[in-house]
Amino acid sequence: MTFVRACGLGELEDDTPKRVELDGTPVSIVQTDGEVFAIHDICSHANVSLSEGEVDDCHIECWLHGSRFDLRSGKPDALPATRPVPVYPVKIEGDDVLVSLTQES
């Protein structure tokens, strides 16, 4: 599994998504509850950026229609979205947040 640097840990604010592009793939990096997650940044229901939404209880909410996705699995738990979005493995090395574009789910 190949990991690439997404951002610095110091660049993240709790519960505030940070959009990055890794090899042409839009990814939202989220630090919440002491963990860092990487989730595909495009809502599976509407082609909009999830990083513009809010984070609450390990979920990210799409700002356009209110679909919520679990940051751990990418699965939606609020309509209108019915399809999950990819999540990606994350590891922290020093101050670097590394992400592998190999999908966990």
mmCIF file of N, CA, C and O in Angstrom:
data_model
loop_
_atom_site.group_PDB
_atom_site.id
_atom_site.type_symbol
_atom_site.label_atom_id
_atom_site.label_comp_id
_atom_site.label_asym_id
_atom_site.label_seq_id
_atom_site.Cartn_x
_atom_site.Cartn_y
_atom_site.Cartn_z
ATOM 1 N N MET A 1 0.848 -1.165 0.000
ATOM 2 C CA MET A 1 0.000 0.000 0.000
ATOM 3 C C MET A 1 0.900 1.237 0.000
ATOM 4 O O MET A 1 1.795 1.352 0.820
ATOM 5 N N THR A 2 0.658 2.139 -0.913
ATOM 6 C CA THR A 2 1.448 3.353 -1.031
ATOM 7 C C THR A 2 0.714 4.529 -0.389
ATOM 8 O O THR A 2 -0.442 4.778 -0.702
ATOM 9 N N PHE A 3 1.400 5.204 0.515
ATOM 10 C CA PHE A 3 0.831 6.377 1.180
ATOM 11 C C PHE A 3 1.496 7.637 0.630
ATOM 12 O O PHE A 3 2.692 7.641 0.356
ATOM 13 N N VAL A 4 0.699 8.698 0.490
ATOM 14 C CA VAL A 4 1.208 9.995 0.062
ATOM 15 C C VAL A 4 0.823 11.037 1.102
ATOM 16 O O VAL A 4 -0.190 10.902 1.791
ATOM 17 N N ARG A 5 1.634 12.089 1.196
ATOM 18 C CA ARG A 5 1.351 13.154 2.158
ATOM 19 C C ARG A 5 0.142 13.956 1.695
ATOM 20 O O ARG A 5 0.098 14.441 0.570
ATOM 21 N N ALA A 6 -0.832 14.089 2.580
ATOM 22 C CA ALA A 6 -2.037 14.855 2.278
ATOM 23 C C ALA A 6 -1.943 16.275 2.839
ATOM 24 O O ALA A 6 -2.365 17.228 2.203
ATOM 25 N N CYS A 7 -1.405 16.386 4.062
ATOM 26 C CA CYS A 7 -1.277 17.685 4.719
ATOM 27 C C CYS A 7 -0.495 17.479 6.010
ATOM 28 O O CYS A 7 -0.157 16.359 6.369
ATOM 29 N N GLY A 8 -0.262 18.566 6.698
ATOM 30 C CA GLY A 8 0.361 18.496 8.005
ATOM 31 C C GLY A 8 -0.710 18.390 9.080
ATOM 32 O O GLY A 8 -1.799 18.957 8.944
ATOM 33 N N LEU A 9 -0.421 17.663 10.129
ATOM 34 C CA LEU A 9 -1.365 17.515 11.233
ATOM 35 C C LEU A 9 -1.738 18.875 11.814
ATOM 36 O O LEU A 9 -2.894 19.119 12.172
ATOM 37 N N GLY A 10 -0.779 19.775 11.868
ATOM 38 C CA GLY A 10 -1.016 21.113 12.383
ATOM 39 C C GLY A 10 -1.945 21.959 11.519
ATOM 40 O O GLY A 10 -2.436 22.996 11.950
ATOM 41 N N GLU A 11 -2.204 21.522 10.282
ATOM 42 C CA GLU A 11 -3.105 22.248 9.384
ATOM 43 C C GLU A 11 -4.572 21.920 9.654
ATOM 44 O O GLU A 11 -5.461 22.581 9.126
ATOM 45 N N LEU A 12 -4.819 20.890 10.464
ATOM 46 C CA LEU A 12 -6.187 20.444 10.706
ATOM 47 C C LEU A 12 -6.764 21.072 11.959
ATOM 48 O O LEU A 12 -6.067 21.229 12.964
ATOM 49 N N GLU A 13 -8.039 21.427 11.877
ATOM 50 C CA GLU A 13 -8.788 21.893 13.039
ATOM 51 C C GLU A 13 -9.846 20.845 13.341
ATOM 52 O O GLU A 13 -10.432 20.264 12.421
ATOM 53 N N ASP A 14 -10.114 20.588 14.605
ATOM 54 C CA ASP A 14 -11.123 19.602 14.972
ATOM 55 C C ASP A 14 -12.454 19.903 14.294
ATOM 56 O O ASP A 14 -12.911 21.050 14.294
ATOM 57 N N ASP A 15 -13.047 18.861 13.735
ATOM 58 C CA ASP A 15 -14.380 18.916 13.133
ATOM 59 C C ASP A 15 -14.496 19.915 11.977
ATOM 60 O O ASP A 15 -15.594 20.370 11.661
ATOM 61 N N THR A 16 -13.371 20.230 11.342
ATOM 62 C CA THR A 16 -13.372 21.114 10.181
ATOM 63 C C THR A 16 -12.695 20.386 9.018
ATOM 64 O O THR A 16 -11.475 20.194 9.038
ATOM 65 N N PRO A 17 -13.464 19.972 8.017
ATOM 66 C CA PRO A 17 -12.878 19.237 6.890
ATOM 67 C C PRO A 17 -11.874 20.079 6.112
ATOM 68 O O PRO A 17 -12.039 21.295 5.972
ATOM 69 N N LYS A 18 -10.833 19.423 5.619
ATOM 70 C CA LYS A 18 -9.833 20.075 4.766
ATOM 71 C C LYS A 18 -9.791 19.324 3.445
ATOM 72 O O LYS A 18 -9.531 18.128 3.413
ATOM 73 N N ARG A 19 -10.064 20.036 2.359
ATOM 74 C CA ARG A 19 -10.052 19.417 1.036
ATOM 75 C C ARG A 19 -8.635 19.426 0.478
ATOM 76 O O ARG A 19 -7.946 20.443 0.513
ATOM 77 N N VAL A 20 -8.216 18.250 -0.016
ATOM 78 C CA VAL A 20 -6.937 18.122 -0.705
ATOM 79 C C VAL A 20 -7.180 17.332 -1.980
ATOM 80 O O VAL A 20 -8.218 16.666 -2.124
ATOM 81 N N GLU A 21 -6.237 17.415 -2.895
ATOM 82 C CA GLU A 21 -6.325 16.609 -4.104
ATOM 83 C C GLU A 21 -5.077 15.746 -4.156
ATOM 84 O O GLU A 21 -3.951 16.250 -4.088
ATOM 85 N N LEU A 22 -5.280 14.436 -4.253
ATOM 86 C CA LEU A 22 -4.183 13.479 -4.286
ATOM 87 C C LEU A 22 -4.252 12.711 -5.596
ATOM 88 O O LEU A 22 -5.237 12.000 -5.851
ATOM 89 N N ASP A 23 -3.257 12.878 -6.426
ATOM 90 C CA ASP A 23 -3.233 12.226 -7.741
ATOM 91 C C ASP A 23 -4.537 12.433 -8.499
ATOM 92 O O ASP A 23 -5.079 11.500 -9.096
ATOM 93 N N GLY A 24 -5.082 13.652 -8.432
ATOM 94 C CA GLY A 24 -6.298 13.977 -9.147
ATOM 95 C C GLY A 24 -7.583 13.554 -8.456
ATOM 96 O O GLY A 24 -8.673 13.764 -8.975
ATOM 97 N N THR A 25 -7.480 12.971 -7.262
ATOM 98 C CA THR A 25 -8.651 12.518 -6.508
ATOM 99 C C THR A 25 -8.953 13.508 -5.393
ATOM 100 O O THR A 25 -8.094 13.759 -4.540
ATOM 101 N N PRO A 26 -10.174 14.062 -5.356
ATOM 102 C CA PRO A 26 -10.532 14.967 -4.266
ATOM 103 C C PRO A 26 -10.801 14.182 -2.979
ATOM 104 O O PRO A 26 -11.558 13.209 -2.973
ATOM 105 N N VAL A 27 -10.140 14.592 -1.908
ATOM 106 C CA VAL A 27 -10.235 13.900 -0.622
ATOM 107 C C VAL A 27 -10.486 14.933 0.470
ATOM 108 O O VAL A 27 -9.896 16.012 0.461
ATOM 109 N N SER A 28 -11.359 14.589 1.396
ATOM 110 C CA SER A 28 -11.603 15.428 2.561
ATOM 111 C C SER A 28 -10.901 14.785 3.756
ATOM 112 O O SER A 28 -11.143 13.617 4.072
ATOM 113 N N ILE A 29 -10.026 15.546 4.393
ATOM 114 C CA ILE A 29 -9.315 15.077 5.584
ATOM 115 C C ILE A 29 -10.020 15.682 6.790
ATOM 116 O O ILE A 29 -10.237 16.895 6.844
ATOM 117 N N VAL A 30 -10.383 14.834 7.750
ATOM 118 C CA VAL A 30 -11.148 15.300 8.912
ATOM 119 C C VAL A 30 -10.516 14.768 10.191
ATOM 120 O O VAL A 30 -10.280 13.571 10.329
ATOM 121 N N GLN A 31 -10.258 15.676 11.128
ATOM 122 C CA GLN A 31 -9.810 15.302 12.468
ATOM 123 C C GLN A 31 -10.987 15.479 13.417
ATOM 124 O O GLN A 31 -11.552 16.561 13.530
ATOM 125 N N THR A 32 -11.372 14.393 14.060
ATOM 126 C CA THR A 32 -12.481 14.450 15.006
ATOM 127 C C THR A 32 -12.296 13.374 16.055
ATOM 128 O O THR A 32 -11.770 12.295 15.770
ATOM 129 N N ASP A 33 -12.679 13.659 17.270
ATOM 130 C CA ASP A 33 -12.587 12.703 18.379
ATOM 131 C C ASP A 33 -11.201 12.065 18.491
ATOM 132 O O ASP A 33 -11.069 10.883 18.778
ATOM 133 N N GLY A 34 -10.152 12.848 18.224
ATOM 134 C CA GLY A 34 -8.783 12.357 18.377
ATOM 135 C C GLY A 34 -8.295 11.463 17.246
ATOM 136 O O GLY A 34 -7.214 10.898 17.343
ATOM 137 N N GLU A 35 -9.069 11.318 16.182
ATOM 138 C CA GLU A 35 -8.670 10.501 15.044
ATOM 139 C C GLU A 35 -8.690 11.340 13.775
ATOM 140 O O GLU A 35 -9.346 12.373 13.714
ATOM 141 N N VAL A 36 -7.965 10.867 12.764
ATOM 142 C CA VAL A 36 -7.950 11.536 11.474
ATOM 143 C C VAL A 36 -8.497 10.563 10.436
ATOM 144 O O VAL A 36 -8.100 9.399 10.377
ATOM 145 N N PHE A 37 -9.411 11.066 9.601
ATOM 146 C CA PHE A 37 -10.068 10.255 8.580
ATOM 147 C C PHE A 37 -9.866 10.887 7.211
ATOM 148 O O PHE A 37 -9.704 12.106 7.099
ATOM 149 N N ALA A 38 -9.908 10.054 6.179
ATOM 150 C CA ALA A 38 -9.864 10.521 4.789
ATOM 151 C C ALA A 38 -11.046 9.895 4.062
ATOM 152 O O ALA A 38 -11.223 8.676 4.081
ATOM 153 N N ILE A 39 -11.868 10.741 3.453
ATOM 154 C CA ILE A 39 -13.063 10.285 2.761
ATOM 155 C C ILE A 39 -13.129 11.003 1.413
ATOM 156 O O ILE A 39 -12.704 12.157 1.295
ATOM 157 N N HIS A 40 -13.631 10.307 0.402
ATOM 158 C CA HIS A 40 -13.779 10.925 -0.917
ATOM 159 C C HIS A 40 -14.591 12.205 -0.760
ATOM 160 O O HIS A 40 -15.595 12.223 -0.045
ATOM 161 N N ASP A 41 -14.160 13.264 -1.421
ATOM 162 C CA ASP A 41 -14.746 14.573 -1.161
ATOM 163 C C ASP A 41 -16.004 14.875 -1.971
ATOM 164 O O ASP A 41 -16.575 15.938 -1.830
ATOM 165 N N ILE A 42 -16.469 13.943 -2.794
ATOM 166 C CA ILE A 42 -17.644 14.212 -3.612
ATOM 167 C C ILE A 42 -18.821 13.366 -3.134
ATOM 168 O O ILE A 42 -18.729 12.145 -3.042
ATOM 169 N N CYS A 43 -19.924 14.026 -2.828
ATOM 170 C CA CYS A 43 -21.145 13.349 -2.372
ATOM 171 C C CYS A 43 -21.629 12.378 -3.441
ATOM 172 O O CYS A 43 -21.611 12.694 -4.633
ATOM 173 N N SER A 44 -22.071 11.199 -3.025
ATOM 174 C CA SER A 44 -22.560 10.185 -3.969
ATOM 175 C C SER A 44 -23.957 10.499 -4.487
ATOM 176 O O SER A 44 -24.413 9.903 -5.446
ATOM 177 N N HIS A 45 -24.637 11.432 -3.871
ATOM 178 C CA HIS A 45 -25.974 11.813 -4.320
ATOM 179 C C HIS A 45 -25.927 12.995 -5.283
ATOM 180 O O HIS A 45 -26.574 13.000 -6.319
ATOM 181 N N ALA A 46 -25.181 14.013 -4.911
ATOM 182 C CA ALA A 46 -25.047 15.216 -5.733
ATOM 183 C C ALA A 46 -23.564 15.504 -5.878
ATOM 184 O O ALA A 46 -22.787 15.292 -4.957
ATOM 185 N N ASN A 47 -23.171 15.952 -7.017
ATOM 186 C CA ASN A 47 -21.766 16.161 -7.325
ATOM 187 C C ASN A 47 -21.246 17.438 -6.655
ATOM 188 O O ASN A 47 -20.884 18.399 -7.326
ATOM 189 N N VAL A 48 -21.213 17.442 -5.311
ATOM 190 C CA VAL A 48 -20.737 18.604 -4.555
ATOM 191 C C VAL A 48 -19.698 18.156 -3.527
ATOM 192 O O VAL A 48 -19.649 16.990 -3.130
ATOM 193 N N SER A 49 -18.911 19.107 -3.076
ATOM 194 C CA SER A 49 -17.817 18.841 -2.154
ATOM 195 C C SER A 49 -18.319 18.610 -0.725
ATOM 196 O O SER A 49 -18.977 19.478 -0.150
ATOM 197 N N LEU A 50 -17.976 17.460 -0.164
ATOM 198 C CA LEU A 50 -18.341 17.171 1.228
ATOM 199 C C LEU A 50 -17.552 18.035 2.206
ATOM 200 O O LEU A 50 -18.016 18.308 3.310
ATOM 201 N N SER A 51 -16.368 18.484 1.805
ATOM 202 C CA SER A 51 -15.541 19.270 2.730
ATOM 203 C C SER A 51 -16.159 20.635 3.043
ATOM 204 O O SER A 51 -15.712 21.318 3.948
ATOM 205 N N GLU A 52 -17.197 21.005 2.319
ATOM 206 C CA GLU A 52 -17.901 22.245 2.621
ATOM 207 C C GLU A 52 -19.010 22.030 3.649
ATOM 208 O O GLU A 52 -19.672 22.977 4.062
ATOM 209 N N GLY A 53 -19.204 20.773 4.058
ATOM 210 C CA GLY A 53 -20.244 20.446 5.029
ATOM 211 C C GLY A 53 -19.739 20.453 6.458
ATOM 212 O O GLY A 53 -18.579 20.778 6.727
ATOM 213 N N GLU A 54 -20.619 20.058 7.356
ATOM 214 C CA GLU A 54 -20.284 20.042 8.783
ATOM 215 C C GLU A 54 -19.971 18.633 9.259
ATOM 216 O O GLU A 54 -20.477 17.647 8.716
ATOM 217 N N VAL A 55 -19.154 18.562 10.309
ATOM 218 C CA VAL A 55 -18.781 17.295 10.927
ATOM 219 C C VAL A 55 -19.417 17.218 12.306
ATOM 220 O O VAL A 55 -19.356 18.174 13.069
ATOM 221 N N ASP A 56 -20.036 16.063 12.598
ATOM 222 C CA ASP A 56 -20.647 15.852 13.902
ATOM 223 C C ASP A 56 -20.722 14.358 14.169
ATOM 224 O O ASP A 56 -21.167 13.594 13.303
ATOM 225 N N ASP A 57 -20.289 13.938 15.342
ATOM 226 C CA ASP A 57 -20.418 12.544 15.771
ATOM 227 C C ASP A 57 -19.858 11.568 14.739
ATOM 228 O O ASP A 57 -20.505 10.597 14.369
ATOM 229 N N CYS A 58 -18.638 11.843 14.242
ATOM 230 C CA CYS A 58 -17.916 11.004 13.290
ATOM 231 C C CYS A 58 -18.656 10.847 11.953
ATOM 232 O O CYS A 58 -18.546 9.833 11.282
ATOM 233 N N HIS A 59 -19.419 11.878 11.594
ATOM 234 C CA HIS A 59 -20.123 11.919 10.311
ATOM 235 C C HIS A 59 -19.848 13.262 9.646
ATOM 236 O O HIS A 59 -19.627 14.262 10.327
ATOM 237 N N ILE A 60 -19.887 13.253 8.312
ATOM 238 C CA ILE A 60 -19.793 14.496 7.557
ATOM 239 C C ILE A 60 -21.105 14.658 6.794
ATOM 240 O O ILE A 60 -21.635 13.691 6.231
ATOM 241 N N GLU A 61 -21.647 15.858 6.832
ATOM 242 C CA GLU A 61 -22.944 16.123 6.215
ATOM 243 C C GLU A 61 -22.767 16.941 4.944
ATOM 244 O O GLU A 61 -22.072 17.960 4.938
ATOM 245 N N CYS A 62 -23.402 16.494 3.882
ATOM 246 C CA CYS A 62 -23.388 17.230 2.628
ATOM 247 C C CYS A 62 -24.218 18.503 2.806
ATOM 248 O O CYS A 62 -25.372 18.440 3.237
ATOM 249 N N TRP A 63 -23.641 19.630 2.479
ATOM 250 C CA TRP A 63 -24.287 20.922 2.703
ATOM 251 C C TRP A 63 -25.483 21.143 1.780
ATOM 252 O O TRP A 63 -26.372 21.919 2.105
ATOM 253 N N LEU A 64 -25.553 20.435 0.649
ATOM 254 C CA LEU A 64 -26.604 20.732 -0.321
ATOM 255 C C LEU A 64 -27.954 20.108 0.031
ATOM 256 O O LEU A 64 -28.965 20.788 0.053
ATOM 257 N N HIS A 65 -27.957 18.806 0.330
ATOM 258 C CA HIS A 65 -29.231 18.123 0.601
ATOM 259 C C HIS A 65 -29.289 17.440 1.962
ATOM 260 O O HIS A 65 -30.277 16.799 2.284
ATOM 261 N N GLY A 66 -28.210 17.496 2.740
ATOM 262 C CA GLY A 66 -28.259 16.954 4.092
ATOM 263 C C GLY A 66 -27.890 15.493 4.252
ATOM 264 O O GLY A 66 -28.037 14.938 5.336
ATOM 265 N N SER A 67 -27.414 14.840 3.192
ATOM 266 C CA SER A 67 -26.958 13.454 3.350
ATOM 267 C C SER A 67 -25.781 13.429 4.318
ATOM 268 O O SER A 67 -24.937 14.322 4.304
ATOM 269 N N ARG A 68 -25.749 12.406 5.183
ATOM 270 C CA ARG A 68 -24.655 12.247 6.147
ATOM 271 C C ARG A 68 -23.916 10.954 5.865
ATOM 272 O O ARG A 68 -24.536 9.929 5.622
ATOM 273 N N PHE A 69 -22.579 11.030 5.939
ATOM 274 C CA PHE A 69 -21.742 9.865 5.673
ATOM 275 C C PHE A 69 -20.861 9.583 6.884
ATOM 276 O O PHE A 69 -20.264 10.501 7.452
ATOM 277 N N ASP A 70 -20.767 8.312 7.252
ATOM 278 C CA ASP A 70 -19.912 7.885 8.353
ATOM 279 C C ASP A 70 -18.458 8.009 7.901
ATOM 280 O O ASP A 70 -18.080 7.454 6.856
ATOM 281 N N LEU A 71 -17.644 8.719 8.651
ATOM 282 C CA LEU A 71 -16.246 8.912 8.293
ATOM 283 C C LEU A 71 -15.439 7.615 8.349
ATOM 284 O O LEU A 71 -14.402 7.508 7.708
ATOM 285 N N ARG A 72 -15.915 6.637 9.109
ATOM 286 C CA ARG A 72 -15.196 5.363 9.234
ATOM 287 C C ARG A 72 -15.476 4.424 8.076
ATOM 288 O O ARG A 72 -14.614 3.656 7.672
ATOM 289 N N SER A 73 -16.687 4.457 7.552
ATOM 290 C CA SER A 73 -17.082 3.483 6.531
ATOM 291 C C SER A 73 -17.492 4.107 5.200
ATOM 292 O O SER A 73 -17.540 3.414 4.188
ATOM 293 N N GLY A 74 -17.828 5.391 5.208
ATOM 294 C CA GLY A 74 -18.319 6.039 4.004
ATOM 295 C C GLY A 74 -19.789 5.796 3.730
ATOM 296 O O GLY A 74 -20.360 6.324 2.784
ATOM 297 N N LYS A 75 -20.437 5.003 4.577
ATOM 298 C CA LYS A 75 -21.844 4.669 4.363
ATOM 299 C C LYS A 75 -22.746 5.833 4.745
ATOM 300 O O LYS A 75 -22.530 6.485 5.763
ATOM 301 N N PRO A 76 -23.777 6.073 3.923
ATOM 302 C CA PRO A 76 -24.720 7.137 4.254
ATOM 303 C C PRO A 76 -25.689 6.674 5.334
ATOM 304 O O PRO A 76 -26.052 5.498 5.394
ATOM 305 N N ASP A 77 -26.092 7.593 6.200
ATOM 306 C CA ASP A 77 -27.106 7.234 7.201
ATOM 307 C C ASP A 77 -28.236 8.254 7.215
ATOM 308 O O ASP A 77 -29.035 8.284 8.137
ATOM 309 N N ALA A 78 -28.274 9.100 6.174
ATOM 310 C CA ALA A 78 -29.369 10.051 6.026
ATOM 311 C C ALA A 78 -29.621 10.255 4.535
ATOM 312 O O ALA A 78 -28.673 10.431 3.770
ATOM 313 N N LEU A 79 -30.865 10.201 4.156
ATOM 314 C CA LEU A 79 -31.246 10.406 2.760
ATOM 315 C C LEU A 79 -31.012 11.868 2.388
ATOM 316 O O LEU A 79 -30.956 12.725 3.268
ATOM 317 N N PRO A 80 -30.846 12.151 1.113
ATOM 318 C CA PRO A 80 -31.207 11.340 -0.033
ATOM 319 C C PRO A 80 -30.118 10.386 -0.531
ATOM 320 O O PRO A 80 -30.385 9.559 -1.407
ATOM 321 N N ALA A 81 -28.897 10.454 -0.036
ATOM 322 C CA ALA A 81 -27.843 9.543 -0.511
ATOM 323 C C ALA A 81 -28.150 8.110 -0.102
ATOM 324 O O ALA A 81 -28.584 7.857 1.028
ATOM 325 N N THR A 82 -27.913 7.185 -1.015
ATOM 326 C CA THR A 82 -28.095 5.766 -0.725
ATOM 327 C C THR A 82 -26.817 4.971 -1.008
ATOM 328 O O THR A 82 -26.713 3.827 -0.585
ATOM 329 N N ARG A 83 -25.864 5.570 -1.700
ATOM 330 C CA ARG A 83 -24.602 4.893 -2.026
ATOM 331 C C ARG A 83 -23.478 5.444 -1.152
ATOM 332 O O ARG A 83 -23.399 6.658 -0.935
ATOM 333 N N PRO A 84 -22.594 4.573 -0.674
ATOM 334 C CA PRO A 84 -21.461 5.044 0.131
ATOM 335 C C PRO A 84 -20.446 5.791 -0.734
ATOM 336 O O PRO A 84 -20.461 5.695 -1.966
ATOM 337 N N VAL A 85 -19.575 6.534 -0.072
ATOM 338 C CA VAL A 85 -18.426 7.149 -0.731
ATOM 339 C C VAL A 85 -17.175 6.446 -0.208
ATOM 340 O O VAL A 85 -17.168 5.923 0.911
ATOM 341 N N PRO A 86 -16.125 6.391 -1.015
ATOM 342 C CA PRO A 86 -14.906 5.710 -0.579
ATOM 343 C C PRO A 86 -14.261 6.389 0.634
ATOM 344 O O PRO A 86 -14.289 7.613 0.756
ATOM 345 N N VAL A 87 -13.702 5.565 1.501
ATOM 346 C CA VAL A 87 -12.836 6.053 2.574
ATOM 347 C C VAL A 87 -11.450 5.474 2.326
ATOM 348 O O VAL A 87 -11.309 4.424 1.688
ATOM 349 N N TYR A 88 -10.448 6.147 2.833
ATOM 350 C CA TYR A 88 -9.067 5.773 2.539
ATOM 351 C C TYR A 88 -8.265 5.600 3.822
ATOM 352 O O TYR A 88 -8.487 6.322 4.797
ATOM 353 N N PRO A 89 -7.314 4.664 3.820
ATOM 354 C CA PRO A 89 -6.458 4.465 4.986
ATOM 355 C C PRO A 89 -5.606 5.709 5.267
ATOM 356 O O PRO A 89 -5.134 6.371 4.339
ATOM 357 N N VAL A 90 -5.446 6.002 6.554
ATOM 358 C CA VAL A 90 -4.660 7.156 7.005
ATOM 359 C C VAL A 90 -3.616 6.674 7.996
ATOM 360 O O VAL A 90 -3.890 5.801 8.824
ATOM 361 N N LYS A 91 -2.427 7.247 7.917
ATOM 362 C CA LYS A 91 -1.455 7.042 8.988
ATOM 363 C C LYS A 91 -0.749 8.359 9.236
ATOM 364 O O LYS A 91 -0.636 9.205 8.350
ATOM 365 N N ILE A 92 -0.335 8.533 10.468
ATOM 366 C CA ILE A 92 0.335 9.758 10.899
ATOM 367 C C ILE A 92 1.800 9.435 11.141
ATOM 368 O O ILE A 92 2.124 8.485 11.857
ATOM 369 N N GLU A 93 2.684 10.210 10.516
ATOM 370 C CA GLU A 93 4.123 10.070 10.742
ATOM 371 C C GLU A 93 4.656 11.450 11.093
ATOM 372 O O GLU A 93 4.704 12.330 10.233
ATOM 373 N N GLY A 94 4.999 11.626 12.364
ATOM 374 C CA GLY A 94 5.427 12.941 12.822
ATOM 375 C C GLY A 94 4.270 13.915 12.695
ATOM 376 O O GLY A 94 3.203 13.687 13.253
ATOM 377 N N ASP A 95 4.457 14.975 11.908
ATOM 378 C CA ASP A 95 3.387 15.958 11.680
ATOM 379 C C ASP A 95 2.692 15.729 10.335
ATOM 380 O O ASP A 95 1.834 16.490 9.932
ATOM 381 N N ASP A 96 3.046 14.659 9.632
ATOM 382 C CA ASP A 96 2.480 14.406 8.312
ATOM 383 C C ASP A 96 1.271 13.481 8.385
ATOM 384 O O ASP A 96 1.308 12.435 9.049
ATOM 385 N N VAL A 97 0.216 13.880 7.676
ATOM 386 C CA VAL A 97 -0.956 13.027 7.492
ATOM 387 C C VAL A 97 -0.780 12.353 6.142
ATOM 388 O O VAL A 97 -0.726 13.029 5.105
ATOM 389 N N LEU A 98 -0.638 11.033 6.173
ATOM 390 C CA LEU A 98 -0.435 10.259 4.956
ATOM 391 C C LEU A 98 -1.710 9.481 4.628
ATOM 392 O O LEU A 98 -2.360 8.929 5.516
ATOM 393 N N VAL A 99 -2.049 9.432 3.336
ATOM 394 C CA VAL A 99 -3.264 8.767 2.884
ATOM 395 C C VAL A 99 -2.914 7.826 1.743
ATOM 396 O O VAL A 99 -2.094 8.153 0.875
ATOM 397 N N SER A 100 -3.537 6.657 1.761
ATOM 398 C CA SER A 100 -3.423 5.728 0.639
ATOM 399 C C SER A 100 -4.736 5.767 -0.129
ATOM 400 O O SER A 100 -5.805 5.671 0.468
ATOM 401 N N LEU A 101 -4.662 5.917 -1.427
ATOM 402 C CA LEU A 101 -5.880 5.954 -2.238
ATOM 403 C C LEU A 101 -6.463 4.564 -2.472
ATOM 404 O O LEU A 101 -7.480 4.432 -3.136
ATOM 405 N N THR A 102 -5.858 3.560 -1.870
ATOM 406 C CA THR A 102 -6.456 2.241 -1.864
ATOM 407 C C THR A 102 -7.676 2.308 -0.968
ATOM 408 O O THR A 102 -7.563 2.701 0.187
ATOM 409 N N GLN A 103 -8.840 1.948 -1.501
ATOM 410 C CA GLN A 103 -10.075 2.095 -0.732
ATOM 411 C C GLN A 103 -10.210 1.020 0.325
ATOM 412 O O GLN A 103 -9.943 -0.145 0.082
ATOM 413 N N GLU A 104 -10.644 1.443 1.540
ATOM 414 C CA GLU A 104 -10.974 0.487 2.589
ATOM 415 C C GLU A 104 -12.383 -0.042 2.366
ATOM 416 O O GLU A 104 -12.704 -1.154 2.710
ATOM 417 N N SER A 105 -13.248 0.824 1.860
ATOM 418 C CA SER A 105 -14.620 0.400 1.571
ATOM 419 C C SER A 105 -15.167 1.195 0.422
ATOM 420 O O SER A 105 -14.597 2.157 -0.018
#
